[in-house]
PDB file of C-alpha atoms in Angstrom:
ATOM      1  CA  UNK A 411      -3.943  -6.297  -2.811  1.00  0.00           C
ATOM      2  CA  UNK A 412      -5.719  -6.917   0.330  1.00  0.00           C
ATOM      3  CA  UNK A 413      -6.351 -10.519   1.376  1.00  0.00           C
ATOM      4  CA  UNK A 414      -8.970 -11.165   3.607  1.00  0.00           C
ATOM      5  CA  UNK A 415      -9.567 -14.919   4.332  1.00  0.00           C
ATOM      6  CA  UNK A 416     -13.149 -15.924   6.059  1.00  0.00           C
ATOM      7  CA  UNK A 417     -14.142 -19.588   5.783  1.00  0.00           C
ATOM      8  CA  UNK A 418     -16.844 -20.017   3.444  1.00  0.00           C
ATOM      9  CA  UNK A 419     -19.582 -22.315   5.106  1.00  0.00           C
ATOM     10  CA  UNK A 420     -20.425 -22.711   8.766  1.00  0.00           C
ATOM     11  CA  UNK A 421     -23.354 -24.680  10.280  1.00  0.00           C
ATOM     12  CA  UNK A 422     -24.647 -24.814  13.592  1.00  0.00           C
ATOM     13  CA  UNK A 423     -27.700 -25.723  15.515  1.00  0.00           C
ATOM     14  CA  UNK A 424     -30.462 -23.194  16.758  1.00  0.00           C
ATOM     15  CA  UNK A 425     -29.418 -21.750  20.188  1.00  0.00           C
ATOM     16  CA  UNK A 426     -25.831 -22.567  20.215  1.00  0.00           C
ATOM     17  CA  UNK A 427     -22.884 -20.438  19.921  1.00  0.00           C
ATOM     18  CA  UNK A 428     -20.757 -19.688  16.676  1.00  0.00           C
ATOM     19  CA  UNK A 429     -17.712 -18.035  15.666  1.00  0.00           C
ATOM     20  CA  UNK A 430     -17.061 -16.482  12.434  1.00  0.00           C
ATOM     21  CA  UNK A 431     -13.356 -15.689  11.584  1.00  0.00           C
ATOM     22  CA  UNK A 432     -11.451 -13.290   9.555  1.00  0.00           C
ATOM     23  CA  UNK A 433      -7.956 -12.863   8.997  1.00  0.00           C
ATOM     24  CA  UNK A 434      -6.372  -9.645   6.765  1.00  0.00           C
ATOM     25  CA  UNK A 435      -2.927  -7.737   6.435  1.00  0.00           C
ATOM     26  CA  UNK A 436      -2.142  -5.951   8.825  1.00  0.00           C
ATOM     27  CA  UNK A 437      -0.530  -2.873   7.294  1.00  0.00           C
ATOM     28  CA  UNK A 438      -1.852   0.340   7.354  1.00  0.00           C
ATOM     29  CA  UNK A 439      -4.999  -1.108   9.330  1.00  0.00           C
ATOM     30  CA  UNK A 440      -7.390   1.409   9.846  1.00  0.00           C
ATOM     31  CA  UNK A 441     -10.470  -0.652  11.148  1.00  0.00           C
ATOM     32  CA  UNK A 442     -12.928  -3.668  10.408  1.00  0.00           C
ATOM     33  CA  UNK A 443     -16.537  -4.219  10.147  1.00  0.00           C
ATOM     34  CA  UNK A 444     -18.936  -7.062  10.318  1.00  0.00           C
ATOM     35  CA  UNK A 445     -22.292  -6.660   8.061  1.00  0.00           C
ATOM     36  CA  UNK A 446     -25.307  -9.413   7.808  1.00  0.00           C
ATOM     37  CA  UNK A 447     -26.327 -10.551   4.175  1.00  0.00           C
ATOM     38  CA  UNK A 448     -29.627 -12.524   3.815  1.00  0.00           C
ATOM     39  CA  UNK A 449     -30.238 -13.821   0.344  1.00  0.00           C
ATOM     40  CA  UNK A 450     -31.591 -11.538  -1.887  1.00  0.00           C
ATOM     41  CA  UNK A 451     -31.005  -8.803   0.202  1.00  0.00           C
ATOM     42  CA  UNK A 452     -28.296  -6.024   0.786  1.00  0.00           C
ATOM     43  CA  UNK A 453     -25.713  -6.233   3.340  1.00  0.00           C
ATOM     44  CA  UNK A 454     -26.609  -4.745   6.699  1.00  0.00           C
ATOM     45  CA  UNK A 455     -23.918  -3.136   9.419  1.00  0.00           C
ATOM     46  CA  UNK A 456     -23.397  -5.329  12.725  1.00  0.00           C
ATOM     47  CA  UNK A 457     -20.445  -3.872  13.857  1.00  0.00           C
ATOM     48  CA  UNK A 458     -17.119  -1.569  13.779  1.00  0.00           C
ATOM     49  CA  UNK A 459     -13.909  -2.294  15.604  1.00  0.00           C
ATOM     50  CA  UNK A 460     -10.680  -0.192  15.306  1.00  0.00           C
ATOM     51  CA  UNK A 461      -8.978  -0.987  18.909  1.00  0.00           C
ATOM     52  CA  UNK A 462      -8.013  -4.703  19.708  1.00  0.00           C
ATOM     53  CA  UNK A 463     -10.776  -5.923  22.095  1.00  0.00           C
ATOM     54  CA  UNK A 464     -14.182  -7.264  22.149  1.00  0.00           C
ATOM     55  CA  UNK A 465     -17.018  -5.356  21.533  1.00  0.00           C
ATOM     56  CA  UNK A 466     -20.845  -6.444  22.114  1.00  0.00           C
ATOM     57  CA  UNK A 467     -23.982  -6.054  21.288  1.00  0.00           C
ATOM     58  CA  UNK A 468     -26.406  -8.140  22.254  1.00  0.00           C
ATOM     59  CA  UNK A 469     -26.224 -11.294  20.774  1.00  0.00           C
ATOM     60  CA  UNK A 470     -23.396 -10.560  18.445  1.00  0.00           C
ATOM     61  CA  UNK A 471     -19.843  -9.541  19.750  1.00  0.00           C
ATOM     62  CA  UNK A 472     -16.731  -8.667  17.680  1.00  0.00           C
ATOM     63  CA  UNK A 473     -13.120  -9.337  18.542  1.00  0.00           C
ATOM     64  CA  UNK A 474     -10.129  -7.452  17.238  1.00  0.00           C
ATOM     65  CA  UNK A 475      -6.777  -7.952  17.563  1.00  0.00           C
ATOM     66  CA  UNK A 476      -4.822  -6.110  15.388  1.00  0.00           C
ATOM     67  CA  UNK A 477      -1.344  -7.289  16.463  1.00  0.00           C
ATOM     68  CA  UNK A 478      -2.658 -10.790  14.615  1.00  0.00           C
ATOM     69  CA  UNK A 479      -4.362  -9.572  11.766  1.00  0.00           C
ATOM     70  CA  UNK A 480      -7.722 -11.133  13.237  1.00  0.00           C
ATOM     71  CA  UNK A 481     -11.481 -10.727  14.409  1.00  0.00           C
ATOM     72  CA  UNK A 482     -14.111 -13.025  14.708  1.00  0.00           C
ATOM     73  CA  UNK A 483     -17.752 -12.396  15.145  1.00  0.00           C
ATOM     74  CA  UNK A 484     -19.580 -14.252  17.852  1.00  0.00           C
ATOM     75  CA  UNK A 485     -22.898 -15.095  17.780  1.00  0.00           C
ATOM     76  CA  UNK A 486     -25.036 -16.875  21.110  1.00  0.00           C
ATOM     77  CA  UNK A 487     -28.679 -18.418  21.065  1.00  0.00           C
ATOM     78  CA  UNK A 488     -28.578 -18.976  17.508  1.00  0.00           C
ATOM     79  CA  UNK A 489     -32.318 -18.481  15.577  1.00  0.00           C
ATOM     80  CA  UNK A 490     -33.399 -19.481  12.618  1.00  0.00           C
ATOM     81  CA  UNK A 491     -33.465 -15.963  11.360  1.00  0.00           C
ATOM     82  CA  UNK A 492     -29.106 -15.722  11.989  1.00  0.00           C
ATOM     83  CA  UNK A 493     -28.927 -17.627   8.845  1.00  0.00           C
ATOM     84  CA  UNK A 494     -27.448 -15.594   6.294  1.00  0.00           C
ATOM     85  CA  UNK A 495     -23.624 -14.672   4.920  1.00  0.00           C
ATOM     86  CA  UNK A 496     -21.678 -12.566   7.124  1.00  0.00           C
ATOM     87  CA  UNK A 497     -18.974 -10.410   5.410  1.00  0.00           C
ATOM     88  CA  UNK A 498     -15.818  -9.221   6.843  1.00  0.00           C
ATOM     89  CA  UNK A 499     -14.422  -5.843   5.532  1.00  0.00           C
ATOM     90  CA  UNK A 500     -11.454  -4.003   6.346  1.00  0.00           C
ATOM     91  CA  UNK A 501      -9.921  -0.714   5.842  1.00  0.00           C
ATOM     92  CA  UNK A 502      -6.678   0.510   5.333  1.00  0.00           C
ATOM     93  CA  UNK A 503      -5.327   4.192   5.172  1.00  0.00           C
ATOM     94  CA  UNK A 504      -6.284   5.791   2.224  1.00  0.00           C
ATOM     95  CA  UNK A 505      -8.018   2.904   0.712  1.00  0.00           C
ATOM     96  CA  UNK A 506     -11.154   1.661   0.191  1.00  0.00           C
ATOM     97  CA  UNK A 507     -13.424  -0.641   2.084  1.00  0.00           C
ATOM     98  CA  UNK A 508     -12.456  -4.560   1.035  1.00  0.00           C
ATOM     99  CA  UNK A 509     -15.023  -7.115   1.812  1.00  0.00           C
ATOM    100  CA  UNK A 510     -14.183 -10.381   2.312  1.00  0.00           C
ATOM    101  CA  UNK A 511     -15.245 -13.324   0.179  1.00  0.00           C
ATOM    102  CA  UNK A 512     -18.164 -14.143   2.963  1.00  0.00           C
ATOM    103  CA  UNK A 513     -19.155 -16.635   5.485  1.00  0.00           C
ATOM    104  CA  UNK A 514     -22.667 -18.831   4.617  1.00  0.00           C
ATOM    105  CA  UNK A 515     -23.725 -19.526   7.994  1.00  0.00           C
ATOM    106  CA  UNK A 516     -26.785 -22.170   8.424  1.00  0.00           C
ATOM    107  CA  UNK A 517     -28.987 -22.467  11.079  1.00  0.00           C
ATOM    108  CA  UNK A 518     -30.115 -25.605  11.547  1.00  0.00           C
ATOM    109  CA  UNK A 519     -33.694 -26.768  13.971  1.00  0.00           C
TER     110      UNK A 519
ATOM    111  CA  UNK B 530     -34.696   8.437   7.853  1.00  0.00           C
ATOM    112  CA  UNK B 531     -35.323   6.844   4.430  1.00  0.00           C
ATOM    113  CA  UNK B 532     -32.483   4.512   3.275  1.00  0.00           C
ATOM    114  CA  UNK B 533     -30.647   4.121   0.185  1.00  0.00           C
ATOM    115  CA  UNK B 534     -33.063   3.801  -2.827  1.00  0.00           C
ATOM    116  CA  UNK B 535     -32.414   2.233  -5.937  1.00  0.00           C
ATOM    117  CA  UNK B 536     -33.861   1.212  -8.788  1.00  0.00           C
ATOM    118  CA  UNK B 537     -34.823  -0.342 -10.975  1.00  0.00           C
ATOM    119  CA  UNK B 538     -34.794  -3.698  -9.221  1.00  0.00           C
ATOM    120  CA  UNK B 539     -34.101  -6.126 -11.557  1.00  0.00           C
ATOM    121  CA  UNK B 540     -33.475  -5.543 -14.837  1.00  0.00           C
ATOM    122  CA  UNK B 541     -33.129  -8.460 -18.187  1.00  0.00           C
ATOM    123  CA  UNK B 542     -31.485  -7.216 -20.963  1.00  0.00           C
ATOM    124  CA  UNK B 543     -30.237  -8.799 -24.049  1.00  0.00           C
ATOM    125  CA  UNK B 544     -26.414  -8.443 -24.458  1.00  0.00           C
ATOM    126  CA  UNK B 545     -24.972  -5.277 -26.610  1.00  0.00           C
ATOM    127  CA  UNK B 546     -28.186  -3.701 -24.940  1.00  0.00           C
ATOM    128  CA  UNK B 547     -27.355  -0.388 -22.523  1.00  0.00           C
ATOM    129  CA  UNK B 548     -28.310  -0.688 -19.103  1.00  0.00           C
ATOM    130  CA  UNK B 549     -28.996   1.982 -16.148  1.00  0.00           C
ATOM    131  CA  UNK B 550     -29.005   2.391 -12.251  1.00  0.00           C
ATOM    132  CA  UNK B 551     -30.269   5.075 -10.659  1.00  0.00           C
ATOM    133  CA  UNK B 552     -29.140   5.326  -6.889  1.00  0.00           C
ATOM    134  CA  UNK B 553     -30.323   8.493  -4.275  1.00  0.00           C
ATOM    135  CA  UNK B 554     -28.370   7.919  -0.808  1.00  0.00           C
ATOM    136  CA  UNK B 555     -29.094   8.855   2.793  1.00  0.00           C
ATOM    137  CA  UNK B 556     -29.509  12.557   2.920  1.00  0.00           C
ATOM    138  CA  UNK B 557     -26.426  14.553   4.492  1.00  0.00           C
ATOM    139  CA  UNK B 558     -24.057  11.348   3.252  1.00  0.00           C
ATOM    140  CA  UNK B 559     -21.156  12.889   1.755  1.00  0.00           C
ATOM    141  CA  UNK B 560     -19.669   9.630   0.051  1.00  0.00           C
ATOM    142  CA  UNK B 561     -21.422   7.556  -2.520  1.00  0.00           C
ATOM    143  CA  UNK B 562     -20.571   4.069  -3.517  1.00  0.00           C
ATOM    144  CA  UNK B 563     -21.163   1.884  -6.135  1.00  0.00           C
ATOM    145  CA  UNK B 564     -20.279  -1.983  -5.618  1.00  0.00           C
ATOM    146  CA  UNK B 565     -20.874  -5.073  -8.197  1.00  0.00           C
ATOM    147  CA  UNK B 566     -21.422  -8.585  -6.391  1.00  0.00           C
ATOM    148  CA  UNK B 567     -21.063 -11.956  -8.021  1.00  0.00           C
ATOM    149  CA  UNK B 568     -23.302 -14.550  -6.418  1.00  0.00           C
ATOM    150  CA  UNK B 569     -21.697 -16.348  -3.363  1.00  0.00           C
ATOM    151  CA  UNK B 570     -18.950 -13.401  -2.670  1.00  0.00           C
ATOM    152  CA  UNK B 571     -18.294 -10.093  -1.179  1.00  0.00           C
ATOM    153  CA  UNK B 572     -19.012  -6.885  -2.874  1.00  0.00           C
ATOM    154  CA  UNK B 573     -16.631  -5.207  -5.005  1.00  0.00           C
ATOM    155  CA  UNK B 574     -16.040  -1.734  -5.409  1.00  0.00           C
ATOM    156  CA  UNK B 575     -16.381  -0.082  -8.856  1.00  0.00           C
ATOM    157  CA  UNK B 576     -16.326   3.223  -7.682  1.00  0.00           C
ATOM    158  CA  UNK B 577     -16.392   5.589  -5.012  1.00  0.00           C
ATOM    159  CA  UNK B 578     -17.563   9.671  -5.341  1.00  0.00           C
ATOM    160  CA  UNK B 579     -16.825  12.438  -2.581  1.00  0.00           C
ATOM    161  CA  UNK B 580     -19.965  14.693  -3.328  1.00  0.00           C
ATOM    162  CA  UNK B 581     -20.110  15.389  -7.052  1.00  0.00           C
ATOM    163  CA  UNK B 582     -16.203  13.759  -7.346  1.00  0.00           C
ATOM    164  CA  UNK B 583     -15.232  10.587  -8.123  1.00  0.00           C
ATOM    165  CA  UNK B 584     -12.202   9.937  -5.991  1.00  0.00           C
ATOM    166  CA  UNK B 585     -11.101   6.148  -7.114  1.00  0.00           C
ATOM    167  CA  UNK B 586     -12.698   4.462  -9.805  1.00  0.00           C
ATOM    168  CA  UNK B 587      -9.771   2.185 -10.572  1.00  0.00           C
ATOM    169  CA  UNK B 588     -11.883  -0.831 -10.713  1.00  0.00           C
ATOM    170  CA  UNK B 589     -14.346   0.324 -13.037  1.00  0.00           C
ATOM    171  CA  UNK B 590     -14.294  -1.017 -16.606  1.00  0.00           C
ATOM    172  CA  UNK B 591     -13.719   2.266 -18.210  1.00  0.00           C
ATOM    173  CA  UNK B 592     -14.571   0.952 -22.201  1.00  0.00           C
ATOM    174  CA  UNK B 593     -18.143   0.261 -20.828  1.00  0.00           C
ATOM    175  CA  UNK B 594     -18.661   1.474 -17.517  1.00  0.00           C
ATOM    176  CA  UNK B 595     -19.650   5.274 -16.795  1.00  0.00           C
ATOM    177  CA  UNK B 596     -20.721   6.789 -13.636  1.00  0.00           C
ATOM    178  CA  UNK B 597     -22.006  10.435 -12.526  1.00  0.00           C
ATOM    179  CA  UNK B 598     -22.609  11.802  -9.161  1.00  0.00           C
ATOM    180  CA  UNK B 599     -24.164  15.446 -10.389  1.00  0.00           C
ATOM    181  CA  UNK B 600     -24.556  18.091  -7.595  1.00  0.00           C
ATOM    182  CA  UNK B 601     -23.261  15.673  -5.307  1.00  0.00           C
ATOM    183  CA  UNK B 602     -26.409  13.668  -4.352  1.00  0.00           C
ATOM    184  CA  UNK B 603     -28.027  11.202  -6.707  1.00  0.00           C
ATOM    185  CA  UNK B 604     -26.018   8.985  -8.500  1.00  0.00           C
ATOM    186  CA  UNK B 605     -26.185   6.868 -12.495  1.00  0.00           C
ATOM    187  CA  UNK B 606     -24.251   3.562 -13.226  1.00  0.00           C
ATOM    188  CA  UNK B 607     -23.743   2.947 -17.051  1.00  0.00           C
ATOM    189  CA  UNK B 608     -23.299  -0.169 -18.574  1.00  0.00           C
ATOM    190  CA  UNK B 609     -23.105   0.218 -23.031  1.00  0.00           C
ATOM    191  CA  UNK B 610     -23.161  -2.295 -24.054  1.00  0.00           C
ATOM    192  CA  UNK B 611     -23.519  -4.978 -21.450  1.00  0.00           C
ATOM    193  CA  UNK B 612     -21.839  -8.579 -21.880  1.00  0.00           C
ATOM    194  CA  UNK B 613     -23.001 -11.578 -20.083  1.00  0.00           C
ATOM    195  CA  UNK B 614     -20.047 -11.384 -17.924  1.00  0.00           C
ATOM    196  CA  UNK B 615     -22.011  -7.974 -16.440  1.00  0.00           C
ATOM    197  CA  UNK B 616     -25.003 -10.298 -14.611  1.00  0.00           C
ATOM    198  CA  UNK B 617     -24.580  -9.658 -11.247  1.00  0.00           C
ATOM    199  CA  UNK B 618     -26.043  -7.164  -8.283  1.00  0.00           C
ATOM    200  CA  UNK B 619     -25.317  -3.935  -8.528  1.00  0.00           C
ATOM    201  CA  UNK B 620     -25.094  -2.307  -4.966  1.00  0.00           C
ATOM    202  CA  UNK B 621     -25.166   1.492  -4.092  1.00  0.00           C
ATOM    203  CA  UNK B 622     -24.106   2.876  -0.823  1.00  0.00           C
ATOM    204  CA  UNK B 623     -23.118   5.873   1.456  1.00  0.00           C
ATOM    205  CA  UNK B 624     -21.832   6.921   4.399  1.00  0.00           C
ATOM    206  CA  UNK B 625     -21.181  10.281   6.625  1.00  0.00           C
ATOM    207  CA  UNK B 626     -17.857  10.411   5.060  1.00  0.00           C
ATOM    208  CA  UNK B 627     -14.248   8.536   4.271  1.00  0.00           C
ATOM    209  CA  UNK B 628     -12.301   7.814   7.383  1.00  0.00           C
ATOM    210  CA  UNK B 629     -13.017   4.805  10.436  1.00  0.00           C
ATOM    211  CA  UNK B 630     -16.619   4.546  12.256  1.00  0.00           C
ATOM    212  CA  UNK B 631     -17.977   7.651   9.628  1.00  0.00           C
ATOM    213  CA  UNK B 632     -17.012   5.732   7.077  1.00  0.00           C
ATOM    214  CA  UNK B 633     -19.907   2.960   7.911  1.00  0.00           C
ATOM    215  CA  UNK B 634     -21.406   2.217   4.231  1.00  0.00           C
ATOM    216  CA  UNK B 635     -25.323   1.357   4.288  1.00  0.00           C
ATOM    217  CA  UNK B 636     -26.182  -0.406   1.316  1.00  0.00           C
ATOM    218  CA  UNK B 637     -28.990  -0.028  -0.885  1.00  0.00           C
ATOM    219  CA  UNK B 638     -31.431  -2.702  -1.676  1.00  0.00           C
ATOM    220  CA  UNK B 639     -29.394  -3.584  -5.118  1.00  0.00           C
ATOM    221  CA  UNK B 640     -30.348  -3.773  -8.501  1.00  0.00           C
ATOM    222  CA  UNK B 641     -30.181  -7.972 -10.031  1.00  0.00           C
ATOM    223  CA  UNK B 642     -29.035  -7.703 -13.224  1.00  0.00           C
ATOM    224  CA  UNK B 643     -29.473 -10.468 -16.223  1.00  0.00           C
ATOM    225  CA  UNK B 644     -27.916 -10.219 -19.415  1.00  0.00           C
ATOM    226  CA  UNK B 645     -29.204 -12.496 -22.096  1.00  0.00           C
TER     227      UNK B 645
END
């Protein structure tokens, strides 16, 4: 199987900075996404990364480095609205998308 | 563009009672997914279609589960009968295709189910 390790709760204060890690095997990587999950609702895509690096968007920026098995998600200026669960998938060759187990992340005032 | 739809959106059903889902994906989306999610974790796959075939559906519970994908577009989740074990949200999604950024899956809104 595919292990993918996130924590499971994070909290942090509005307009701070957080970072939401992943860790998976590393063989037969063939990329990693980030999606947004509010409660209730379905996941949504934030990002794609396939080449070690950082890649931004905004608010939000993904890391990679593949070498390590690792990404995190960064998120600046927190809002109330950022509070939802953030899954980590992965793909390997041939195989399937595997989400991770999730990250609860809570915004606090 | 108009999303994944599914539906129904919730559905209660007593257990031994048949159950269901209905999913249409994003037009042109070659790959169809259907994903079960527990409360408090990730999505798991149950099954995965490339147009009308279904290309791994080595996590679905064959004895109750059934799935069909005809003419390659909209898509039918089975459950007969259901066991409380089932509750849970069933997800649909799709993508351009299998392989890196095509293969981004957006989700539909989910069906809640509740067996009794």
């Amino acid at each position: 199987g595919q292990n993918i390790d996130q924590p499971t709760e994070m909290t942090a204060t509005e307009g701070a900075i957080v970072q939401i890690n992943c860790t998976y095997q590393t063989s037969g990587f063939n990329g990693l996404f980030w999606y947004q999950q509010h409660a209730g609702e379905a996941p949504t895509f934030l990002s794609y990364n396939v080449l070690d690096g950082l890649e931004e968007k905004g608010r939000f920026s993904s890391f990679l480095s593949r070498s390590k098995g690792y990404s995190y998600l960064l998120l600046k200026e927190l809002q109330m609205k950022d509070s939802a669960s953030y899954l980590c998938a992965v793909t390997h060759y041939g195989q399937n998308f595997v989400f991770g187990p999730g990250t609860r992340l809570s915004v606090l005032p | 563009e108009a999303g994944v739809v599914q539906s129904p959106r919730y559905k209660i059903i007593e257990k031994k009672q048949p159950v269901a889902f209905w999913c249409n994906p994003i037009s042109g989306h070659n790959t169809l997914y259907w994903y079960r999610q527990n409360l408090g974790q990730g999505p798991e796959l149950l099954i995965r279609y490339e147009n009308e075939e279904a290309v791994d559906d080595s996590q679905l519970p064959k004895d109750r589960f059934s799935a069909e994908r005809l003419k390659g577009v909209d898509s039918t989740l089975k459950i007969q009968p259901a066991e409380l074990g089932d509750s849970a949200v069933y997800l649909c999604a799709s993508s351009l295709t299998f392989g890196q950024e095509e293969e981004t899956q957006y989700f539909g809104p989910g069906t809640r189910l509740l067996v009794l």
